[in-house]
Coordinates of C-alpha atoms and ligand atoms in Angstrom, one line a residue:
Chain A
M1 CA -54.2 -59.3 -38.9
E2 CA -51.2 -57.6 -37.4
L3 CA -49.7 -59.9 -34.9
H4 CA -47.6 -58.7 -31.9
P5 CA -45.3 -61.6 -31.0
N6 CA -44.5 -62.0 -27.4
A7 CA -42.3 -65.0 -27.4
L8 CA -39.8 -67.0 -29.5
C9 CA -40.4 -70.6 -30.5
F10 CA -37.5 -73.0 -31.3
G11 CA -37.8 -76.2 -33.2
S12 CA -36.1 -78.2 -35.9
E13 CA -37.9 -76.6 -38.8
L14 CA -38.0 -73.1 -37.3
P15 CA -35.2 -70.5 -37.7
A16 CA -32.3 -70.9 -35.4
S17 CA -32.8 -67.4 -34.0
G18 CA -36.3 -68.5 -33.0
A19 CA -39.7 -67.9 -34.7
P20 CA -41.5 -64.9 -33.2
C21 CA -44.9 -66.0 -32.0
L22 CA -47.9 -65.0 -30.0
V23 CA -48.5 -67.1 -26.9
R24 CA -51.8 -67.1 -25.0
F25 CA -52.6 -69.2 -21.9
G26 CA -56.1 -70.7 -21.5
G27 CA -57.7 -73.1 -19.1
Q28 CA -56.3 -76.2 -20.6
G29 CA -53.0 -75.1 -22.1
L30 CA -51.4 -72.6 -24.4
T31 CA -51.9 -71.5 -27.9
V32 CA -48.9 -70.5 -30.1
T33 CA -49.6 -68.4 -33.2
F34 CA -46.7 -67.9 -35.5
A35 CA -45.9 -64.6 -37.0
S36 CA -43.1 -65.5 -39.4
E37 CA -43.9 -65.4 -43.1
S38 CA -43.6 -69.1 -43.8
S39 CA -46.0 -70.2 -41.1
A40 CA -48.0 -67.0 -40.6
G41 CA -51.3 -67.4 -38.9
W42 CA -50.5 -71.1 -38.2
S43 CA -51.5 -72.1 -34.6
E44 CA -50.5 -74.9 -32.3
E45 CA -52.3 -75.8 -29.1
V46 CA -50.4 -77.5 -26.3
P47 CA -52.0 -78.9 -23.1
F48 CA -50.4 -78.0 -19.8
T49 CA -49.8 -81.6 -19.2
A50 CA -47.3 -81.8 -22.0
L51 CA -45.1 -78.9 -20.8
S52 CA -41.9 -78.9 -18.9
V53 CA -40.7 -75.7 -17.2
S54 CA -37.2 -74.3 -16.8
V55 CA -35.3 -71.0 -17.0
G56 CA -32.9 -70.1 -19.8
G57 CA -31.1 -67.3 -21.6
L58 CA -27.9 -65.5 -20.8
D59 CA -29.2 -64.0 -17.6
H60 CA -31.5 -66.8 -16.6
D61 CA -34.3 -64.3 -17.1
Q62 CA -36.4 -66.2 -19.6
L63 CA -39.1 -68.8 -18.9
V64 CA -38.6 -71.9 -21.0
L65 CA -41.5 -74.2 -21.8
K66 CA -40.7 -77.4 -23.7
W67 CA -42.9 -80.0 -25.2
N68 CA -42.8 -82.8 -27.7
G69 CA -45.2 -81.8 -30.5
D70 CA -46.3 -83.3 -33.8
R71 CA -43.3 -81.6 -35.4
G72 CA -40.7 -82.7 -32.9
E73 CA -39.3 -81.0 -29.9
R74 CA -40.3 -77.4 -29.3
A75 CA -39.0 -74.8 -26.9
L76 CA -40.7 -71.5 -26.1
Y77 CA -38.7 -68.7 -24.6
L78 CA -40.8 -66.1 -22.8
K79 CA -39.4 -63.0 -21.0
D80 CA -42.4 -60.7 -21.0
A81 CA -43.4 -60.2 -17.4
D82 CA -47.1 -60.0 -18.0
L83 CA -47.0 -63.2 -20.0
I84 CA -45.1 -65.0 -17.3
R85 CA -47.7 -63.8 -14.7
S86 CA -50.5 -65.0 -17.0
F87 CA -48.8 -68.5 -17.2
R88 CA -48.6 -68.6 -13.4
R89 CA -52.3 -67.8 -13.1
S90 CA -53.6 -70.3 -15.5
A91 CA -51.1 -73.2 -15.0
P92 CA -52.4 -76.2 -13.1
E93 CA -51.1 -77.2 -9.8
Q94 CA -48.6 -79.8 -11.0
L95 CA -46.7 -77.1 -12.9
H96 CA -46.5 -74.8 -9.9
V97 CA -43.6 -76.6 -8.2
P98 CA -41.4 -76.7 -11.3
F99 CA -42.3 -73.1 -12.0
E100 CA -41.3 -72.0 -8.5
Q101 CA -38.2 -74.0 -8.8
A102 CA -37.3 -72.3 -12.0
A103 CA -38.1 -68.9 -10.6
E104 CA -36.0 -69.6 -7.6
L105 CA -33.1 -70.6 -9.9
A106 CA -33.5 -67.3 -11.7
R107 CA -33.6 -65.4 -8.4
L108 CA -30.5 -67.2 -7.2
A109 CA -28.6 -66.4 -10.4
R110 CA -29.5 -62.8 -10.0
R111 CA -28.6 -62.7 -6.4
R112 CA -25.3 -64.5 -7.0
R113 CA -24.5 -62.0 -9.6
R114 CA -25.3 -59.1 -7.4
M115 CA -23.3 -60.7 -4.6
V116 CA -20.3 -61.2 -6.8
W117 CA -20.4 -57.6 -7.9
G118 CA -20.8 -56.6 -4.3
V119 CA -17.8 -58.6 -3.3
V120 CA -15.9 -57.2 -6.2
A121 CA -16.9 -53.7 -5.2
G122 CA -15.9 -54.5 -1.7
V123 CA -12.5 -55.9 -2.8
V124 CA -11.9 -52.8 -4.9
L125 CA -12.8 -50.6 -2.0
V126 CA -10.6 -52.6 0.4
L127 CA -7.8 -52.5 -2.2
S128 CA -8.0 -48.8 -2.7
A129 CA -8.1 -48.3 1.0
G130 CA -5.2 -50.8 1.2
L131 CA -3.3 -48.8 -1.4
W132 CA -3.9 -45.7 0.6
W133 CA -2.8 -47.1 3.9
G134 CA -1.1 -50.4 3.3
G135 CA -0.1 -50.8 -0.3
D136 CA 3.3 -51.9 0.9
L137 CA 1.8 -54.6 3.0
L138 CA -0.1 -56.0 0.0
V139 CA 3.0 -55.8 -2.1
A140 CA 4.9 -57.6 0.6
L141 CA 2.2 -60.3 0.8
A142 CA 2.3 -60.7 -3.0
V143 CA 6.1 -60.9 -3.1
E144 CA 6.0 -63.5 -0.4
R145 CA 3.8 -65.7 -2.5
I146 CA 6.2 -65.7 -5.5
P147 CA 8.4 -68.8 -5.3
P148 CA 12.2 -68.2 -5.6
E149 CA 12.3 -70.5 -8.7
W150 CA 10.2 -68.0 -10.7
E151 CA 12.3 -65.1 -9.4
Q152 CA 15.3 -67.1 -10.6
K153 CA 13.8 -67.7 -14.0
L154 CA 13.0 -64.0 -14.4
G155 CA 16.4 -62.8 -13.2
E156 CA 18.2 -65.4 -15.3
S157 CA 16.5 -64.3 -18.5
A158 CA 17.3 -60.7 -17.9
Y159 CA 20.8 -61.6 -16.9
R160 CA 21.5 -63.6 -20.1
D161 CA 19.9 -60.9 -22.2
F162 CA 22.1 -58.3 -20.6
L163 CA 25.3 -60.3 -20.8
A164 CA 24.7 -61.1 -24.5
H165 CA 25.6 -57.6 -25.4
Q166 CA 28.5 -57.2 -23.0
D167 CA 32.2 -57.8 -23.0
I168 CA 32.5 -60.3 -20.2
I169 CA 35.8 -61.0 -18.5
K170 CA 35.9 -64.8 -18.2
E171 CA 38.9 -65.4 -16.0
G172 CA 41.8 -63.6 -14.3
P173 CA 42.5 -61.8 -11.0
A174 CA 39.4 -59.7 -11.2
V175 CA 37.1 -62.7 -11.7
S176 CA 38.6 -64.7 -8.9
A177 CA 38.7 -61.8 -6.6
V178 CA 35.0 -61.0 -7.1
Q179 CA 34.1 -64.7 -6.8
E180 CA 36.0 -65.0 -3.5
M181 CA 34.2 -62.0 -2.1
T182 CA 30.9 -63.3 -3.1
R183 CA 31.6 -66.8 -1.8
R184 CA 32.6 -65.4 1.6
L185 CA 29.5 -63.4 1.8
V186 CA 27.1 -66.1 0.6
E187 CA 28.5 -68.6 3.1
Q188 CA 27.1 -66.4 5.8
I189 CA 23.6 -66.4 4.5
P190 CA 21.4 -68.8 6.6
N191 CA 18.9 -70.9 4.5
N192 CA 20.0 -69.3 1.3
P193 CA 17.4 -70.1 -1.4
Y194 CA 19.5 -68.6 -4.2
R195 CA 22.4 -69.8 -6.2
F196 CA 24.4 -66.6 -6.7
E197 CA 26.2 -66.1 -9.9
V198 CA 28.6 -63.3 -10.6
S199 CA 30.0 -61.8 -13.8
V200 CA 32.6 -59.2 -14.3
V201 CA 31.8 -56.9 -17.3
K202 CA 34.3 -54.6 -19.0
S203 CA 32.9 -51.1 -18.7
D204 CA 33.8 -47.7 -17.4
V205 CA 30.5 -47.7 -15.4
V206 CA 31.2 -47.4 -11.7
N207 CA 28.5 -49.8 -10.7
A208 CA 27.4 -53.3 -9.8
F209 CA 23.9 -54.7 -9.7
A210 CA 22.1 -57.8 -8.6
L211 CA 19.0 -59.1 -10.4
P212 CA 16.3 -61.0 -8.6
G213 CA 17.2 -64.6 -8.1
G214 CA 20.9 -63.8 -7.4
Y215 CA 22.5 -62.8 -10.6
V216 CA 25.2 -60.3 -9.9
V217 CA 27.1 -58.1 -12.4
V218 CA 30.2 -56.1 -11.4
F219 CA 31.6 -53.6 -13.9
T220 CA 35.3 -53.1 -14.2
G221 CA 34.7 -49.4 -13.6
L222 CA 33.8 -50.1 -10.0
L223 CA 37.0 -52.3 -9.5
R224 CA 39.1 -49.5 -10.9
Q225 CA 37.6 -46.8 -8.7
A226 CA 37.5 -48.8 -5.5
A227 CA 40.5 -48.1 -3.2
S228 CA 40.3 -51.5 -1.5
A229 CA 38.7 -54.9 -1.9
E230 CA 36.6 -54.2 1.2
E231 CA 34.9 -51.3 -0.7
V232 CA 33.9 -53.7 -3.5
A233 CA 32.8 -56.3 -0.9
G234 CA 30.7 -53.6 0.7
V235 CA 28.9 -52.9 -2.5
L236 CA 28.4 -56.7 -3.0
G237 CA 27.1 -57.0 0.5
H238 CA 24.6 -54.3 -0.3
E239 CA 23.6 -55.8 -3.6
L240 CA 23.2 -59.3 -2.2
S241 CA 21.0 -57.8 0.5
H242 CA 18.7 -56.4 -2.2
V243 CA 18.4 -59.9 -3.6
L244 CA 17.8 -61.6 -0.3
Q245 CA 15.2 -59.0 0.7
R246 CA 13.6 -59.4 -2.7
H247 CA 13.7 -55.7 -3.3
G248 CA 13.6 -56.0 -7.0
L249 CA 10.6 -58.1 -6.9
E250 CA 8.9 -55.6 -4.7
R251 CA 9.6 -52.9 -7.1
I252 CA 8.3 -54.9 -10.0
V253 CA 5.1 -55.9 -8.3
K254 CA 4.6 -52.2 -7.3
R255 CA 5.3 -51.2 -10.9
L256 CA 2.8 -53.7 -12.2
G257 CA 0.3 -52.3 -9.9
L258 CA -2.1 -53.3 -7.2
V259 CA -4.3 -55.4 -9.4
V260 CA -1.6 -57.8 -10.2
A261 CA -0.5 -57.7 -6.5
A262 CA -4.0 -58.7 -5.5
S263 CA -4.2 -61.4 -8.2
I264 CA -1.0 -62.9 -6.8
V265 CA -2.3 -62.8 -3.3
F266 CA -5.8 -64.1 -4.1
G267 CA -5.3 -66.0 -7.3
D268 CA -2.7 -68.2 -8.9
Q269 CA 0.5 -66.7 -10.0
Q270 CA 1.6 -68.7 -13.0
G271 CA 1.2 -65.9 -15.5
L272 CA 3.4 -63.6 -13.6
V273 CA 6.7 -64.8 -15.0
G274 CA 5.6 -64.1 -18.5
L275 CA 4.3 -60.7 -17.5
M276 CA 7.5 -59.9 -15.6
K277 CA 9.7 -60.9 -18.5
R278 CA 8.2 -58.0 -20.5
F279 CA 9.6 -55.8 -17.7
G280 CA 12.8 -57.7 -17.7
V281 CA 14.8 -55.0 -19.3
E282 CA 13.6 -52.6 -16.7
L283 CA 15.2 -54.7 -14.1
M284 CA 18.5 -53.2 -15.0
T285 CA 17.4 -49.7 -14.4
L286 CA 15.2 -50.5 -11.5
K287 CA 15.6 -47.8 -8.9
F288 CA 15.3 -48.9 -5.4
G289 CA 13.4 -47.0 -2.7
R290 CA 15.0 -45.1 0.1
E291 CA 13.8 -47.6 2.7
Q292 CA 15.1 -50.5 0.6
E293 CA 18.5 -48.8 0.4
T294 CA 18.6 -48.3 4.2
E295 CA 17.6 -51.9 4.7
A296 CA 20.2 -53.2 2.2
D297 CA 22.9 -51.1 3.8
R298 CA 22.1 -52.5 7.2
T299 CA 21.8 -56.1 6.3
G300 CA 24.8 -55.7 4.0
L301 CA 26.8 -54.4 6.9
H302 CA 25.9 -57.4 9.1
L303 CA 26.7 -59.8 6.3
L304 CA 30.1 -58.3 5.9
Y305 CA 30.6 -58.5 9.6
R306 CA 29.6 -62.1 9.8
A307 CA 32.0 -62.8 6.8
K308 CA 34.7 -61.1 8.8
I309 CA 35.3 -58.6 6.0
D310 CA 36.1 -55.1 7.4
P311 CA 32.8 -53.1 7.1
S312 CA 34.6 -49.8 7.2
G313 CA 35.4 -50.4 3.5
M314 CA 31.6 -50.1 2.8
I315 CA 31.4 -47.0 4.9
R316 CA 34.4 -45.5 3.2
F317 CA 32.8 -46.2 -0.2
F318 CA 29.6 -44.4 0.8
E319 CA 31.6 -41.5 2.1
R320 CA 33.4 -41.2 -1.2
L321 CA 30.0 -41.4 -3.0
S322 CA 28.6 -38.6 -1.0
E323 CA 31.6 -36.5 -2.0
K324 CA 29.6 -36.0 -5.1
D325 CA 31.8 -37.3 -7.8
E326 CA 28.9 -36.8 -10.2
G327 CA 28.9 -38.5 -13.6
R328 CA 31.4 -41.2 -12.5
M329 CA 29.4 -42.7 -9.7
E330 CA 26.6 -44.4 -11.7
W331 CA 25.8 -46.5 -8.7
L332 CA 23.8 -43.5 -7.4
S333 CA 21.4 -43.7 -10.3
T334 CA 20.1 -47.1 -9.3
H335 CA 20.7 -46.7 -5.6
P336 CA 19.4 -43.3 -4.5
M337 CA 21.7 -41.7 -2.0
S338 CA 20.2 -40.4 1.2
H339 CA 22.0 -38.2 3.6
G340 CA 23.8 -39.6 6.5
R341 CA 24.0 -43.1 5.0
A342 CA 27.6 -43.5 6.0
E343 CA 26.9 -41.9 9.3
R344 CA 24.1 -44.4 10.1
L345 CA 26.4 -47.3 9.2
K346 CA 29.1 -45.9 11.4
T347 CA 26.7 -45.8 14.4
E348 CA 25.5 -49.3 13.6
L349 CA 29.1 -50.6 13.4
A350 CA 30.2 -48.9 16.6
A351 CA 27.5 -50.7 18.5
M352 CA 28.8 -54.1 17.3
P353 CA 31.7 -55.9 19.0
R354 CA 35.1 -55.3 17.6
L355 CA 35.9 -57.4 14.6
S356 CA 39.2 -58.9 13.7
P357 CA 38.9 -59.1 9.9
V358 CA 40.2 -62.1 7.9
P359 CA 42.0 -60.7 4.8
F360 CA 41.3 -61.8 1.3
T361 CA 43.7 -64.2 -0.4
F362 CA 44.3 -61.9 -3.4
E363 CA 46.3 -58.8 -3.9
W364 CA 44.0 -55.8 -4.5
A365 CA 46.6 -53.8 -6.4
A366 CA 47.0 -56.7 -8.9
V367 CA 43.3 -57.0 -9.3
R368 CA 43.0 -53.3 -10.1
E369 CA 45.9 -53.4 -12.4
S370 CA 44.3 -56.4 -14.3
V371 CA 41.3 -54.2 -15.2
G372 CA 43.5 -51.3 -16.3
A373 CA 43.8 -49.0 -13.3
P374 CA 47.0 -47.0 -13.0
L375 CA 49.6 -48.7 -10.9
S376 CA 49.8 -46.5 -7.8
A377 CA 47.6 -43.5 -8.3
E378 CA 44.9 -43.0 -5.7
P379 CA 41.5 -43.1 -7.3
Chain B
M1 CA -35.9 -47.8 -44.3
R2 CA -34.1 -50.0 -46.9
S3 CA -30.5 -51.1 -46.6
E4 CA -28.1 -52.6 -49.1
I5 CA -24.6 -53.8 -48.5
L6 CA -22.2 -52.5 -51.2
Y7 CA -18.9 -54.2 -52.0
P8 CA -19.5 -57.2 -49.8
G9 CA -16.2 -58.7 -48.5
A10 CA -13.4 -57.0 -46.7
F11 CA -14.2 -53.4 -47.6
P12 CA -18.0 -53.2 -47.5
M13 CA -20.1 -50.1 -47.1
V14 CA -23.8 -50.0 -46.4
R15 CA -26.3 -47.8 -48.0
V16 CA -29.4 -47.0 -46.0
E17 CA -32.3 -45.2 -47.7
L18 CA -34.4 -43.1 -45.3
A19 CA -37.9 -41.9 -46.0
A20 CA -38.7 -38.3 -45.1
G21 CA -38.6 -37.9 -41.3
E22 CA -37.0 -41.3 -40.7
Q23 CA -33.8 -41.5 -38.6
L24 CA -31.0 -43.8 -38.0
K25 CA -28.6 -44.3 -35.1
A26 CA -25.0 -44.8 -36.1
E27 CA -21.7 -45.2 -34.5
S28 CA -20.2 -41.7 -34.8
G29 CA -17.5 -41.7 -37.4
A30 CA -19.3 -44.4 -39.4
M31 CA -20.8 -42.0 -41.9
V32 CA -19.1 -41.9 -45.2
G33 CA -21.5 -39.8 -47.1
A34 CA -25.2 -38.6 -47.2
S35 CA -27.8 -36.8 -49.2
P36 CA -28.1 -33.1 -48.4
T37 CA -31.5 -33.8 -46.9
I38 CA -29.9 -35.7 -44.0
D39 CA -29.1 -33.9 -40.8
V40 CA -26.5 -35.2 -38.4
E41 CA -27.0 -34.8 -34.7
S42 CA -25.0 -36.2 -31.9
K43 CA -27.5 -37.6 -29.6
M44 CA -26.7 -39.3 -26.4
E45 CA -28.7 -42.5 -26.2
G46 CA -29.7 -43.2 -22.6
G47 CA -29.0 -39.6 -21.6
F48 CA -25.7 -38.1 -20.8
L49 CA -24.9 -40.5 -18.0
G50 CA -25.8 -43.4 -20.2
A51 CA -23.6 -42.2 -23.0
L52 CA -20.8 -41.4 -20.6
S53 CA -21.0 -44.7 -18.8
R54 CA -21.0 -46.5 -22.2
K55 CA -18.0 -44.5 -23.2
L56 CA -16.1 -45.1 -20.0
L57 CA -17.1 -48.6 -19.2
T58 CA -17.4 -50.2 -22.6
G59 CA -14.5 -48.2 -23.9
E60 CA -16.6 -47.3 -26.9
K61 CA -15.2 -44.6 -29.1
F62 CA -18.5 -43.0 -29.6
F63 CA -21.6 -41.3 -28.6
F64 CA -24.2 -42.2 -31.1
Q65 CA -24.9 -40.1 -34.0
T66 CA -28.4 -39.6 -35.2
L67 CA -28.9 -39.3 -39.0
R68 CA -32.3 -37.8 -39.7
A69 CA -33.9 -37.3 -43.1
S70 CA -35.4 -34.0 -41.9
R71 CA -35.6 -32.3 -45.2
G72 CA -37.0 -35.0 -47.4
P73 CA -36.0 -38.6 -48.3
G74 CA -32.3 -39.4 -48.8
E75 CA -29.6 -42.0 -48.3
V76 CA -26.6 -42.4 -46.1
L77 CA -23.4 -44.4 -46.7
L78 CA -21.9 -46.0 -43.6
A79 CA -18.7 -47.9 -43.2
P80 CA -16.9 -49.4 -40.2
T81 CA -13.4 -48.4 -39.1
V82 CA -11.9 -51.9 -39.4
L83 CA -11.8 -54.1 -42.4
G84 CA -14.4 -56.7 -42.3
E85 CA -17.9 -57.7 -43.2
I86 CA -21.2 -56.0 -42.4
V87 CA -24.4 -57.9 -41.6
V88 CA -27.9 -56.6 -41.5
L89 CA -30.4 -58.1 -39.1
E90 CA -34.1 -57.4 -38.9
L91 CA -35.3 -57.3 -35.3
D92 CA -38.8 -58.5 -34.8
G93 CA -39.5 -57.1 -31.4
V94 CA -38.9 -60.4 -29.5
N95 CA -35.4 -61.3 -30.5
E96 CA -32.7 -59.5 -28.6
Y97 CA -29.0 -59.6 -29.3
M98 CA -26.0 -59.1 -27.0
V99 CA -23.4 -57.2 -29.1
Q100 CA -19.8 -56.9 -28.2
K101 CA -18.8 -53.2 -28.0
D102 CA -17.2 -52.8 -31.4
G103 CA -19.8 -54.8 -33.2
F104 CA -22.5 -52.1 -33.5
L105 CA -22.5 -50.0 -36.7
A106 CA -26.1 -48.6 -37.0
G107 CA -29.7 -49.2 -36.1
A108 CA -33.1 -48.0 -36.8
E109 CA -34.7 -45.5 -34.5
T110 CA -37.0 -48.2 -33.1
V111 CA -34.0 -50.3 -32.1
T112 CA -33.2 -50.0 -28.4
I113 CA -29.6 -50.1 -27.2
E114 CA -28.8 -50.7 -23.6
S115 CA -25.4 -51.1 -21.9
K116 CA -25.5 -54.1 -19.7
M117 CA -23.2 -55.1 -17.0
Q118 CA -22.1 -58.7 -17.4
S119 CA -21.5 -61.2 -14.7
F120 CA -18.0 -60.6 -13.2
T121 CA -16.4 -63.7 -14.6
R122 CA -17.7 -63.1 -18.0
G123 CA -16.6 -59.5 -17.9
L124 CA -13.2 -60.4 -16.6
M125 CA -12.5 -63.4 -18.9
G126 CA -14.8 -62.8 -21.8
G127 CA -12.6 -60.3 -23.5
E128 CA -15.5 -58.0 -24.4
G129 CA -15.3 -56.0 -21.2
F130 CA -17.7 -55.7 -18.3
F131 CA -20.3 -54.0 -20.4
I132 CA -21.9 -55.2 -23.5
L133 CA -24.7 -53.8 -25.6
K134 CA -28.1 -55.4 -25.4
I135 CA -30.0 -54.6 -28.5
G136 CA -33.7 -55.2 -28.9
G137 CA -36.8 -53.5 -30.3
K138 CA -37.9 -53.7 -33.8
G139 CA -36.3 -52.7 -37.1
T140 CA -33.0 -52.8 -38.9
L141 CA -29.8 -53.5 -36.9
I142 CA -26.4 -53.3 -38.7
L143 CA -23.4 -55.0 -37.2
N144 CA -19.8 -55.1 -38.4
S145 CA -17.0 -57.5 -37.7
F146 CA -13.3 -57.8 -38.0
G147 CA -12.8 -60.2 -40.9
A148 CA -15.6 -62.2 -42.2
I149 CA -18.7 -62.7 -40.2
H150 CA -19.8 -66.2 -39.6
R151 CA -23.2 -67.3 -38.2
I152 CA -23.6 -70.3 -36.0
D153 CA -27.1 -71.7 -35.5
L154 CA -27.7 -73.5 -32.3
K155 CA -30.7 -75.8 -31.5
P156 CA -31.9 -76.0 -28.0
D157 CA -29.2 -77.3 -25.7
Q158 CA -26.7 -77.6 -28.6
E159 CA -23.3 -76.4 -27.6
Y160 CA -20.5 -74.7 -29.5
I161 CA -17.1 -73.4 -28.3
V162 CA -15.8 -70.0 -29.5
D163 CA -12.6 -68.2 -28.8
N164 CA -13.6 -65.1 -26.8
S165 CA -11.9 -62.6 -29.0
H166 CA -13.9 -63.8 -32.0
M167 CA -17.3 -63.0 -30.6
V168 CA -19.5 -60.4 -32.2
A169 CA -23.1 -60.9 -31.2
W170 CA -25.3 -63.6 -29.9
S171 CA -29.0 -63.9 -29.2
A172 CA -30.2 -63.4 -25.7
T173 CA -31.7 -66.9 -25.6
T174 CA -28.3 -68.4 -25.7
S175 CA -26.2 -68.7 -22.6
Y176 CA -22.5 -69.1 -22.3
T177 CA -19.9 -70.0 -19.8
I178 CA -16.2 -69.0 -19.9
E179 CA -13.6 -71.7 -19.9
R180 CA -9.9 -71.5 -19.6
A181 CA -8.2 -72.5 -22.8
S182 CA -4.7 -72.5 -21.2
S183 CA -3.3 -71.9 -17.8
G184 CA -2.0 -68.6 -16.4
W185 CA -4.8 -66.2 -16.0
V186 CA -2.7 -63.2 -15.2
A187 CA -1.2 -63.3 -18.6
S188 CA -4.6 -64.0 -20.1
F189 CA -6.1 -61.2 -18.2
T190 CA -3.6 -58.7 -19.6
S191 CA -3.6 -60.0 -23.1
G192 CA -7.2 -60.9 -23.3
E193 CA -6.3 -64.3 -24.7
G194 CA -6.6 -67.9 -23.6
F195 CA -10.3 -68.1 -22.9
V196 CA -13.1 -69.7 -24.8
C197 CA -16.8 -69.3 -24.5
R198 CA -19.0 -72.4 -24.4
F199 CA -22.3 -71.3 -25.9
R200 CA -25.5 -73.2 -25.4
G201 CA -28.5 -72.9 -27.7
P202 CA -31.1 -72.1 -28.8
G203 CA -30.2 -69.1 -30.7
V204 CA -27.6 -67.8 -33.1
V205 CA -24.0 -66.7 -32.5
Y206 CA -22.2 -64.4 -34.9
I207 CA -18.4 -64.6 -34.8
Q208 CA -15.7 -62.8 -36.7
S209 CA -13.0 -64.7 -38.7
R210 CA -10.2 -62.5 -37.4
N211 CA -9.0 -61.7 -33.9
P212 CA -8.4 -57.9 -33.4
G213 CA -5.9 -58.4 -30.6
G214 CA -4.0 -61.1 -32.5
F215 CA -3.9 -58.8 -35.5
G216 CA -2.6 -56.0 -33.4
A217 CA 0.2 -58.2 -32.1
W218 CA 1.1 -59.3 -35.6
I219 CA 1.3 -55.7 -36.8
R220 CA 3.4 -54.7 -33.8
Q221 CA 6.3 -56.9 -34.8
F222 CA 6.7 -54.7 -38.0
I223 CA 6.8 -51.4 -36.2
P224 CA 10.3 -50.3 -35.5
V225 CA 10.9 -49.7 -31.8
S226 CA 13.0 -46.7 -30.9
E227 CA 15.3 -47.1 -28.0
Ligands
ZN1 ZN1 20.9 -50.4 -3.3

């Protein structure tokens, strides 16, 4: 007789994947007929009173009937819809309640799953819409949730990695000058969460950069090319503003994508540091956006003003930048130049009350000389 | 249909003998050789959309290939892309297996293959993607693994914990929940690591003795990086 199994039976002496069997429901109980070779044709009758009812399987879509038989504990897994209907028809009243409870559980699981997918679809939709209209808002929200300590960790590891391959100037006029400028600027930052650290690196590159968390690098190239200390201070003011405004972080989050931004907003953020470390190298070449540049210019100007450092140095530096001294002004590659940058700052400065600057304690000519600039030549 | 595993171990191959008119579904690219009586057709299981969704969503590298003994009996030789064991299961019409997307090598014509959407958490954390294959029906099913394949038998309500990247296939009567093995789910989510599956019987779970992602990471350190 060819048997068409419609269920799987589990028990201690049966195969772990379940023994295929034919289940039929009668007035008093069920009959299980085994199909597997070892126990082919062998039948077992179980009264309804011995059965317990539950749901099982990965998707909670199987009806599980358990009983304690002569051969120990048995479990039947049924998923055939007709068979389940037949069970419902023939099962006595006392099994209806557990059956309905089991069915309700299965329905709930299905509904919950559909709901989760619905929510996911909704979130994806909202996110795509958000990306379209308010991606920046989401990025800002995400950045806001990243604690400064992590930013510091990230910036520090990139900073140390970078410095490991550089010729650092440890002391001398250039170092103390840059430190003095930084100190005067940092003093003016209210509720400063960062511990700024500055290094002077020997290089012809006319640039300076600040990593997230407050790690600043100034290249000797910039010191050689700057006509006054105020110009360098202007660049520092701008760089510190990038840090304070967390522009680097914004760029990273943007680069990592919306999914990560969303996970930071909605989920926990611990894995982010590790993820960002992989992007650590890119921090150095991180290009800021035009809006970020404008913002850093503006706040940098105000910072200089509050520190009583003549902001016209910054303006002068920008003017010289826009004179298109290509190739030498690497600063442009990480800080895209937009038109009228110097003009905008001039207007901004003109609207502020007149400032009587407090000079630096160092001699600029000596600083420049210490980094190898020609004695009197105008850069 | 008769099948035989040749060279069991890391570099196995399976020989399947087909009677005249019989056919076999195989992962495309799995065929190593065949008798001249065998015809190869690329058939799209589940229609074009089914195949496309499988390709896009499970990231499978294939549309199935159908190998048909149209001109008389013959044999085909099949081998997986990765090094690892092959296992042959005989489906009895009641047992169903959930198979992780790279685990399928071949199956008889009477074996049904369905892409199934998983629950969101399982899809996100499980490491086998949002879609897995649900394989049922009757006949021969051939699976492959990365490394050796190990079978875990679970009695009803018996539990076992498996690292998610080692899962190959498991019977539909088992259920599992995802648990976090370590903290930091953004990292886990991008690397696919750090999650374990707590399986609950009855049923069987096939796992692979090597982790493809881990192996990839290990290989990567030997690849010179150009600046
Ligand atoms: Zn800038």
